[in-house]
mmCIF file of C-alpha atoms in Angstrom:
data_model
loop_
_atom_site.group_PDB
_atom_site.id
_atom_site.type_symbol
_atom_site.label_atom_id
_atom_site.label_comp_id
_atom_site.label_asym_id
_atom_site.label_seq_id
_atom_site.Cartn_x
_atom_site.Cartn_y
_atom_site.Cartn_z
ATOM 1 C CA MET A 1 -31.394 -56.975 -7.746
ATOM 2 C CA GLU A 2 -28.675 -57.761 -10.386
ATOM 3 C CA TRP A 3 -26.183 -54.827 -11.027
ATOM 4 C CA LEU A 4 -24.820 -54.404 -14.843
ATOM 5 C CA LYS A 5 -21.225 -53.458 -14.479
ATOM 6 C CA ILE A 6 -19.519 -51.362 -17.322
ATOM 7 C CA SER A 7 -15.946 -50.697 -17.421
ATOM 8 C CA THR A 8 -14.194 -48.424 -19.800
ATOM 9 C CA SER A 9 -10.460 -47.180 -19.814
ATOM 10 C CA THR A 10 -11.372 -44.212 -17.465
ATOM 11 C CA GLU A 11 -14.444 -45.228 -15.445
ATOM 12 C CA LEU A 12 -16.501 -48.113 -13.992
ATOM 13 C CA VAL A 13 -20.206 -47.626 -14.209
ATOM 14 C CA ARG A 14 -22.597 -49.671 -11.672
ATOM 15 C CA VAL A 15 -26.445 -49.437 -12.778
ATOM 16 C CA ALA A 16 -28.941 -51.855 -11.113
ATOM 17 C CA THR A 17 -30.534 -53.531 -13.900
ATOM 18 C CA ASN A 18 -34.049 -52.654 -12.452
ATOM 19 C CA GLU A 19 -33.297 -49.093 -12.844
ATOM 20 C CA ILE A 20 -32.954 -49.406 -16.852
ATOM 21 C CA VAL A 21 -35.872 -48.690 -18.821
ATOM 22 C CA TYR A 22 -34.163 -49.047 -22.326
ATOM 23 C CA VAL A 23 -31.022 -48.939 -24.335
ATOM 24 C CA ARG A 24 -31.178 -47.182 -27.604
ATOM 25 C CA ALA A 25 -28.104 -47.351 -30.296
ATOM 26 C CA ASP A 26 -26.703 -44.172 -31.191
ATOM 27 C CA GLY A 27 -24.204 -44.824 -33.916
ATOM 28 C CA ASN A 28 -21.165 -46.349 -32.202
ATOM 29 C CA TYR A 29 -22.391 -45.540 -28.647
ATOM 30 C CA SER A 30 -25.866 -46.520 -26.828
ATOM 31 C CA ASP A 31 -27.959 -44.355 -24.368
ATOM 32 C CA LEU A 32 -29.228 -45.614 -21.123
ATOM 33 C CA MET A 33 -32.406 -44.349 -19.969
ATOM 34 C CA LEU A 34 -32.841 -44.967 -16.439
ATOM 35 C CA THR A 35 -36.102 -44.956 -14.229
ATOM 36 C CA ASN A 36 -35.206 -41.569 -12.849
ATOM 37 C CA GLY A 37 -35.496 -39.929 -16.560
ATOM 38 C CA LYS A 38 -32.027 -39.234 -17.149
ATOM 39 C CA LYS A 39 -30.144 -40.856 -19.892
ATOM 40 C CA ARG A 40 -26.592 -41.937 -19.921
ATOM 41 C CA LYS A 41 -24.414 -41.851 -23.132
ATOM 42 C CA MET A 42 -22.029 -45.396 -23.065
ATOM 43 C CA THR A 43 -19.089 -45.737 -25.306
ATOM 44 C CA PHE A 44 -20.449 -49.274 -26.512
ATOM 45 C CA GLN A 45 -22.656 -50.503 -29.314
ATOM 46 C CA LEU A 46 -26.089 -52.304 -28.673
ATOM 47 C CA HIS A 47 -24.696 -55.627 -29.389
ATOM 48 C CA PHE A 48 -22.595 -55.384 -26.114
ATOM 49 C CA PHE A 49 -25.800 -54.968 -24.014
ATOM 50 C CA ASP A 50 -27.736 -57.502 -25.959
ATOM 51 C CA GLU A 51 -24.830 -60.038 -24.644
ATOM 52 C CA VAL A 52 -24.572 -58.850 -21.350
ATOM 53 C CA PHE A 53 -28.231 -59.086 -20.572
ATOM 54 C CA GLN A 54 -28.068 -62.682 -21.739
ATOM 55 C CA LEU A 55 -25.719 -63.486 -18.708
ATOM 56 C CA LEU A 56 -28.076 -62.355 -16.171
ATOM 57 C CA ARG A 57 -29.866 -64.544 -14.012
ATOM 58 C CA ASN A 58 -33.288 -63.084 -14.533
ATOM 59 C CA ASN A 59 -33.096 -61.628 -17.909
ATOM 60 C CA VAL A 60 -36.026 -59.141 -18.305
ATOM 61 C CA PHE A 61 -34.920 -57.238 -21.464
ATOM 62 C CA VAL A 62 -35.788 -57.828 -24.927
ATOM 63 C CA ARG A 63 -34.502 -56.527 -28.183
ATOM 64 C CA VAL A 64 -36.707 -54.429 -30.133
ATOM 65 C CA GLY A 65 -35.624 -53.825 -33.590
ATOM 66 C CA ARG A 66 -32.180 -53.125 -34.611
ATOM 67 C CA SER A 67 -31.854 -50.343 -32.369
ATOM 68 C CA LEU A 68 -33.407 -50.653 -29.251
ATOM 69 C CA ILE A 69 -33.469 -53.292 -25.956
ATOM 70 C CA VAL A 70 -36.248 -52.461 -23.463
ATOM 71 C CA ASN A 71 -36.925 -53.780 -20.014
ATOM 72 C CA LYS A 72 -40.157 -55.656 -20.122
ATOM 73 C CA ARG A 73 -41.009 -55.045 -16.586
ATOM 74 C CA TYR A 74 -41.749 -51.130 -17.874
ATOM 75 C CA ILE A 75 -43.505 -51.849 -21.286
ATOM 76 C CA HIS A 76 -46.911 -49.929 -20.505
ATOM 77 C CA VAL A 77 -48.613 -49.620 -24.118
ATOM 78 C CA VAL A 78 -47.719 -51.164 -27.328
ATOM 79 C CA ASN A 79 -49.282 -48.988 -30.225
ATOM 80 C CA LEU A 80 -49.258 -50.504 -33.421
ATOM 81 C CA THR A 81 -51.390 -47.706 -34.937
ATOM 82 C CA ASP A 82 -49.311 -45.005 -33.731
ATOM 83 C CA GLN A 83 -45.674 -47.182 -33.858
ATOM 84 C CA MET A 84 -44.866 -46.108 -30.164
ATOM 85 C CA LEU A 85 -43.710 -47.859 -27.211
ATOM 86 C CA VAL A 86 -44.773 -46.232 -24.045
ATOM 87 C CA PHE A 87 -43.251 -46.947 -20.619
ATOM 88 C CA GLY A 88 -44.654 -46.525 -17.150
ATOM 89 C CA GLY A 89 -44.576 -48.181 -13.876
ATOM 90 C CA GLN A 90 -44.294 -47.286 -10.125
ATOM 91 C CA THR A 91 -40.422 -47.210 -10.061
ATOM 92 C CA ILE A 92 -40.286 -44.626 -12.665
ATOM 93 C CA THR A 93 -39.743 -41.284 -11.073
ATOM 94 C CA GLY A 94 -38.667 -39.443 -14.005
ATOM 95 C CA GLU A 95 -40.263 -38.477 -17.333
ATOM 96 C CA ILE A 96 -39.708 -40.810 -20.029
ATOM 97 C CA ALA A 97 -41.001 -40.098 -23.360
ATOM 98 C CA PRO A 98 -42.746 -43.002 -25.702
ATOM 99 C CA VAL A 99 -40.585 -44.378 -28.244
ATOM 100 C CA GLN A 100 -41.067 -44.716 -31.906
ATOM 101 C CA VAL A 101 -40.454 -48.236 -33.104
ATOM 102 C CA SER A 102 -41.289 -49.607 -36.622
ATOM 103 C CA ARG A 103 -44.357 -51.515 -36.877
ATOM 104 C CA ASP A 104 -43.033 -54.833 -37.508
ATOM 105 C CA SER A 105 -40.574 -54.909 -34.320
ATOM 106 C CA LEU A 106 -43.772 -53.733 -32.391
ATOM 107 C CA LYS A 107 -45.790 -56.445 -33.712
ATOM 108 C CA LYS A 108 -43.275 -59.076 -32.659
ATOM 109 C CA LEU A 109 -42.896 -57.474 -29.143
ATOM 110 C CA LYS A 110 -46.744 -57.427 -28.970
ATOM 111 C CA GLU A 111 -46.717 -61.353 -29.895
ATOM 112 C CA LEU A 112 -44.016 -61.869 -26.998
ATOM 113 C CA LEU A 113 -45.601 -60.571 -24.622
ATOM 114 C CA GLU A 114 -49.104 -61.875 -25.078
ATOM 115 C CA GLU A 115 -47.474 -65.459 -25.544
ATOM 116 C CA GLU A 116 -45.799 -65.017 -21.904
ATOM 117 C CA LYS A 117 -46.862 -66.828 -19.037
ATOM 118 C CA GLY A 118 -47.474 -64.728 -15.932
ATOM 119 C CA ASP A 119 -45.935 -61.217 -15.809
ATOM 120 C CA ASN A 120 -43.485 -61.617 -12.908
ATOM 121 C CA TYR A 121 -40.205 -59.934 -13.902
ATOM 122 C CA GLU A 122 -38.889 -60.150 -10.183
#
């Protein structure tokens, strides 16, 4: 298990990467959605997380459009018709609402997941 360490002038936040379902942009901030259903607002833009995730030994995160980074291990349904991304998995203990995503971004994500060999995101 790898840890994401986020340090600001007032706090240090440590989050296990396997507890992050997705990160969504919110202006100059980002919201971390965790497996327990809690959301944590961070004072960083999405590109910060994109760069940090690239440094992980086992990067299971993928950028979906301009405002979302998702953890592939929790993607349950990619629905192009309803333009929805549904999350699920045994380690999700909280309520995670489906996320509306553009059709083009979902189509690219669907193709990426279809091309992957195996599904082991350990």
